[in-house]
Short mmCIF file of C-alpha atoms in Angstrom, two decimals:
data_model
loop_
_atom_site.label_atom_id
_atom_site.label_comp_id
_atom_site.label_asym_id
_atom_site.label_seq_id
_atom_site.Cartn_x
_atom_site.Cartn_y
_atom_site.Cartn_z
CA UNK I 1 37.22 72.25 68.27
CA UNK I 2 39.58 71.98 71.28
CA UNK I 3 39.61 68.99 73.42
CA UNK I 4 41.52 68.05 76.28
CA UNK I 5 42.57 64.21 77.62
CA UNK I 6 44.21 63.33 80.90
CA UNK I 7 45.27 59.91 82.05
CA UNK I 8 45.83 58.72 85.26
CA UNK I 9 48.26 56.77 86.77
CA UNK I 10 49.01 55.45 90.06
CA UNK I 11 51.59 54.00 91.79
CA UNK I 12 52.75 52.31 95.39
CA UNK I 13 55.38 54.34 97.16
CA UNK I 14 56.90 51.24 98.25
CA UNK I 15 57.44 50.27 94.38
CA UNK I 16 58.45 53.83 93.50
CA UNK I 17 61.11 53.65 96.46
CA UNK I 18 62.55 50.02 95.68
CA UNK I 19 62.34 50.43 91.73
CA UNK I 20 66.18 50.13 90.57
CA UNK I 21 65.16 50.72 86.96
CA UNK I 22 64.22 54.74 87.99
CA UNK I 23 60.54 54.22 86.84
CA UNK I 24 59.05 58.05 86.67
CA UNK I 25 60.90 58.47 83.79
CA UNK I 26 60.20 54.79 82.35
CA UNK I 27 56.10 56.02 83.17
CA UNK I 28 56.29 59.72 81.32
CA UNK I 29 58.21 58.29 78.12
CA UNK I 30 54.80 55.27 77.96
CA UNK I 31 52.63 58.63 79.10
CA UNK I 32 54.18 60.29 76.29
CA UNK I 33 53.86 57.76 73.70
CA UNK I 34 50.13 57.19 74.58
CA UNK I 35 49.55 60.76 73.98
CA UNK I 36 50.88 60.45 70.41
CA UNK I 37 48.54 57.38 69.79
CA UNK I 38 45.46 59.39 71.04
CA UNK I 39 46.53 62.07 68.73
CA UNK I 40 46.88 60.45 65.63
CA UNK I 41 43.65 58.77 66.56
CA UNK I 42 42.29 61.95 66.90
CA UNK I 43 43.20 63.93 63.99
CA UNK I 44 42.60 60.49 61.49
CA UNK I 45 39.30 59.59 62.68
CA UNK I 46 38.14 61.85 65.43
CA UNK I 47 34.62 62.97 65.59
CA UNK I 48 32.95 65.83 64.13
CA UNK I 49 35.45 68.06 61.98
CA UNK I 50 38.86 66.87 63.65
CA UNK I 51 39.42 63.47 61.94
CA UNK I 52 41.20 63.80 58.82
CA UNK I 53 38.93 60.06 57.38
CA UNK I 54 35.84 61.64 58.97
CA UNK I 55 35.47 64.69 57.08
CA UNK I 56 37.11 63.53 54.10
CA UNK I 57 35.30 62.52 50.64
CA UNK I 58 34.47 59.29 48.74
CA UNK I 59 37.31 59.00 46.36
CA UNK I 60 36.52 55.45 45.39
CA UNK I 61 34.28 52.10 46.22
CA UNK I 62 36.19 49.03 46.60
CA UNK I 63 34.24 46.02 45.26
CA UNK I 64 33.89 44.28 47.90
CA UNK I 65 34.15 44.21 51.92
CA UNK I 66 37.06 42.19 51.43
CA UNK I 67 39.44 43.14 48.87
CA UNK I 68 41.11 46.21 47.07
CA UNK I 69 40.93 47.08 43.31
CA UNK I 70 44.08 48.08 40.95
CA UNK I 71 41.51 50.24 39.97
CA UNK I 72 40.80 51.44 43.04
CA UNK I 73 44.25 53.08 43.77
CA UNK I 74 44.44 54.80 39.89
CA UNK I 75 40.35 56.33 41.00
CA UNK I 76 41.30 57.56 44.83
CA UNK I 77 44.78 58.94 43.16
CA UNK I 78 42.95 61.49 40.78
CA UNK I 79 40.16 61.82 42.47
CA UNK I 80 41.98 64.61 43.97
CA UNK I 81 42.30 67.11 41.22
CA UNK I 82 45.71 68.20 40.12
CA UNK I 83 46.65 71.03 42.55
CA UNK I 84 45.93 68.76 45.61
CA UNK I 85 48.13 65.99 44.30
CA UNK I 86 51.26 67.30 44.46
CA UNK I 87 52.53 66.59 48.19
CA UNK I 88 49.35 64.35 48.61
CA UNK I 89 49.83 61.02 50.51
CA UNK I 90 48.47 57.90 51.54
CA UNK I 91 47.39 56.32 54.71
CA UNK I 92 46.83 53.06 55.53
CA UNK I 93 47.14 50.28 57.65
CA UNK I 94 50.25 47.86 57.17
CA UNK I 95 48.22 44.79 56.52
CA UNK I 96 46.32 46.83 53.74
CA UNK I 97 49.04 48.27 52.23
CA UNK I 98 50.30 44.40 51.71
CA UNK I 99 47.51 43.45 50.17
CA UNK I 100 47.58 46.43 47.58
CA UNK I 101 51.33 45.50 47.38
CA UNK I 102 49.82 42.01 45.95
CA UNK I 103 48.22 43.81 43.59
CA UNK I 104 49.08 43.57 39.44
CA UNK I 105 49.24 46.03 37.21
CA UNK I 106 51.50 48.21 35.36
CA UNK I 107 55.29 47.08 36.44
CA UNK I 108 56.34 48.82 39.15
CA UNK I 109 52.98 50.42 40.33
CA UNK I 110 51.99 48.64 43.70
CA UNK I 111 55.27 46.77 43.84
CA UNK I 112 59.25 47.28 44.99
CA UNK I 113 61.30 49.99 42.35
CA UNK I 114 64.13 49.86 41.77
CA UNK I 115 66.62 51.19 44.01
CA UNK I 116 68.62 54.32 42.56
CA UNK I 117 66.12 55.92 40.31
CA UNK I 118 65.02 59.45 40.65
CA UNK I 119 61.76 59.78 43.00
CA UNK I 120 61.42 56.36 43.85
CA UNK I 121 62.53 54.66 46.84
CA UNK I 122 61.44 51.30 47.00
CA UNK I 123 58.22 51.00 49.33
CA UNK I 124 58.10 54.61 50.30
CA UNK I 125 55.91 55.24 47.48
CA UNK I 126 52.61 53.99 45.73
CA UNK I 127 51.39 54.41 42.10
CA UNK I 128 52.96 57.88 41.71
CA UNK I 129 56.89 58.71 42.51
CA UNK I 130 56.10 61.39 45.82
CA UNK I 131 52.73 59.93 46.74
CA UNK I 132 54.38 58.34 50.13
CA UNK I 133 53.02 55.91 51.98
CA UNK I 134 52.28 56.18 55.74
CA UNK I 135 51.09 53.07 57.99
CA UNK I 136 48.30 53.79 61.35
CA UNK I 137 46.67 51.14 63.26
CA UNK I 138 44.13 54.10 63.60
CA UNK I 139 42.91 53.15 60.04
CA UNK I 140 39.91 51.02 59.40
CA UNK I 141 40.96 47.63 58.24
CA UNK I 142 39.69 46.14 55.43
CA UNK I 143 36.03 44.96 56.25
CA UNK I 144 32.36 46.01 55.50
CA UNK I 145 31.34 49.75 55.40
CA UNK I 146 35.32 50.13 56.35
CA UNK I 147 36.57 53.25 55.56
CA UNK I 148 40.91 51.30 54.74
CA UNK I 149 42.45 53.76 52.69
CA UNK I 150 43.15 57.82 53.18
CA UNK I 151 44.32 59.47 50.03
CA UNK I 152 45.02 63.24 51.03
CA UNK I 153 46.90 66.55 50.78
CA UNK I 154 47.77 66.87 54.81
CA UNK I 155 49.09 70.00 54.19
CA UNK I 156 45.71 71.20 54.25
CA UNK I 157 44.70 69.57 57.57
CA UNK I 158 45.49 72.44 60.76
CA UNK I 159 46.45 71.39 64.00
CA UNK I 160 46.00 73.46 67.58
CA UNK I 161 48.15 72.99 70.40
CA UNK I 162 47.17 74.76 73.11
CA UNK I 163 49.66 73.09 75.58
CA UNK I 164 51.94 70.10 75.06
CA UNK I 165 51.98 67.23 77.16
CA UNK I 166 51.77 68.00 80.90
CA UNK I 167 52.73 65.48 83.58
CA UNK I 168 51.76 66.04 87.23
CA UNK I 169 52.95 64.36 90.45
CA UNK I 170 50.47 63.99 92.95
CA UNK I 171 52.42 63.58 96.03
CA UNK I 172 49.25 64.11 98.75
CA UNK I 173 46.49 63.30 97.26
CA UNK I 174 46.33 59.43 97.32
CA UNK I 175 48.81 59.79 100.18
CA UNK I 176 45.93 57.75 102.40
CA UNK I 177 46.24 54.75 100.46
CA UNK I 178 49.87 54.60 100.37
CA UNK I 179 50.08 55.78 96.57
CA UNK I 180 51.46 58.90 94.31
CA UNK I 181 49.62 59.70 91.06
CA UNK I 182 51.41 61.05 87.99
CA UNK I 183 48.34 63.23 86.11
CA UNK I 184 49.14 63.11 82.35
CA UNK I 185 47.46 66.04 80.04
CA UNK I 186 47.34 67.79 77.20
CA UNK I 187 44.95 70.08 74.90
CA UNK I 188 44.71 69.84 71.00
CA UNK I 189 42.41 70.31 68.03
CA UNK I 190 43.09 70.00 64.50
CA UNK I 191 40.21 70.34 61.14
CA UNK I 192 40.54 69.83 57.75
CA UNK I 193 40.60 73.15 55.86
CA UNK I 194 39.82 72.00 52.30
CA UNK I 195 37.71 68.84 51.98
CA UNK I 196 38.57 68.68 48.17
CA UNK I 197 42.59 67.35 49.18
CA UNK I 198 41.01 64.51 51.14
CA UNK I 199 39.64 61.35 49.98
CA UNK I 200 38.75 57.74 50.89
CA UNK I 201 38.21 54.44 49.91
CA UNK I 202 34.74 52.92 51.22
CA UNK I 203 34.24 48.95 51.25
CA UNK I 204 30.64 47.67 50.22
CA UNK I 205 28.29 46.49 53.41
CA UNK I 206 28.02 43.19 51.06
CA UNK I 207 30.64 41.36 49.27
#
């Protein structure tokens, strides 16, 4: 599935001619960074078969709508069988990955390692040396039916770019009301290609 997003942005010429702080480019680096947001919401939770948490499977239930299991993390790690765990990673949102960080167990499993060692790099990893650990406010957080933690192989998620980021001036056509748009756009689709390297953790609708 291909979709494309624009945004729209419009601005006085009088503030475009006085700005000392050269604001087109200022305006194309926030265009830019809004089209990364909309991407990563895209291809973690999009509809249909483009988010990554939307076509994934149920790797574990927490036990309740508030709180994360040791457990938990040792079921959604091998619920992905062996092949898809090598290069798998997690994704999460910050304040979820501190409250697995709370979490006790085995030394060294949710907690900081010790710097130096082989494969471990403090907080870069969780409950297996390689199994990284990447933050997105695009994540559920923790909450009733929420959907807070993405265990997956991304190397088996595809993504289509049909054209990168395309930013228009608009010189005449708001010229009437004194204004020049800049016409942000891009086109992109992505899908999961094997539904077995993706799994997620699922919070109860009751505690």
């Amino acid at each position: 599935t291909m979709l494309k997003y624009t945004r729209l942005v419009k601005i006085s010429e009088e503030l475009l001619s006085d700005s000392a702080a050269n604001l087109e480019p200022f305006l194309a680096d926030r265009l830019g960074r809004a089209a990364g947001i909309t991407e990563n919401d895209i291809f973690l939770t999009g509809a249909s078969t483009l988010g990554a948490v939307t076509t994934s499977g149920l790797g574990a239930t927490a036990p309740s709508n508030s709180a994360v299991s040791a457990a938990n993390i040792a079921d959604m790690y091998y619920a992905l069988s062996q092949p898809y765990r090598q290069g798998a990673s997690w994704v999460m949102r910050g304040a979820t990955e501190g409250a697995v960080r709370k979490l006790t167990s085995a030394v060294f499993t949710f907690g900081q390692t010790p710097a130096g060692q082989v494969g471990q790099t403090g907080f870069d990893w969780l409950y297996s040396p390689g199994s990284r650990v990447y933050n997105s406010d695009e994540m559920d957080a923790i909450g009733s039916a929420a959907r807070s933690i993405l265990f997956a192989n991304m190397s088996y998620y595809y993504i289509v770019e049909r054209a990168g980021l395309v930013i228009r001036r608009l010189d005449q056509l708001y010229a009437a009301s004194g204004q020049v748009g800049l016409l942000a756009s891009f086109r992109v689709g992505g899908a999961v290609t094997q539904s077995e390297a993706f799994k997620y953790l699922l919070h109860p609708t009751t505690t």
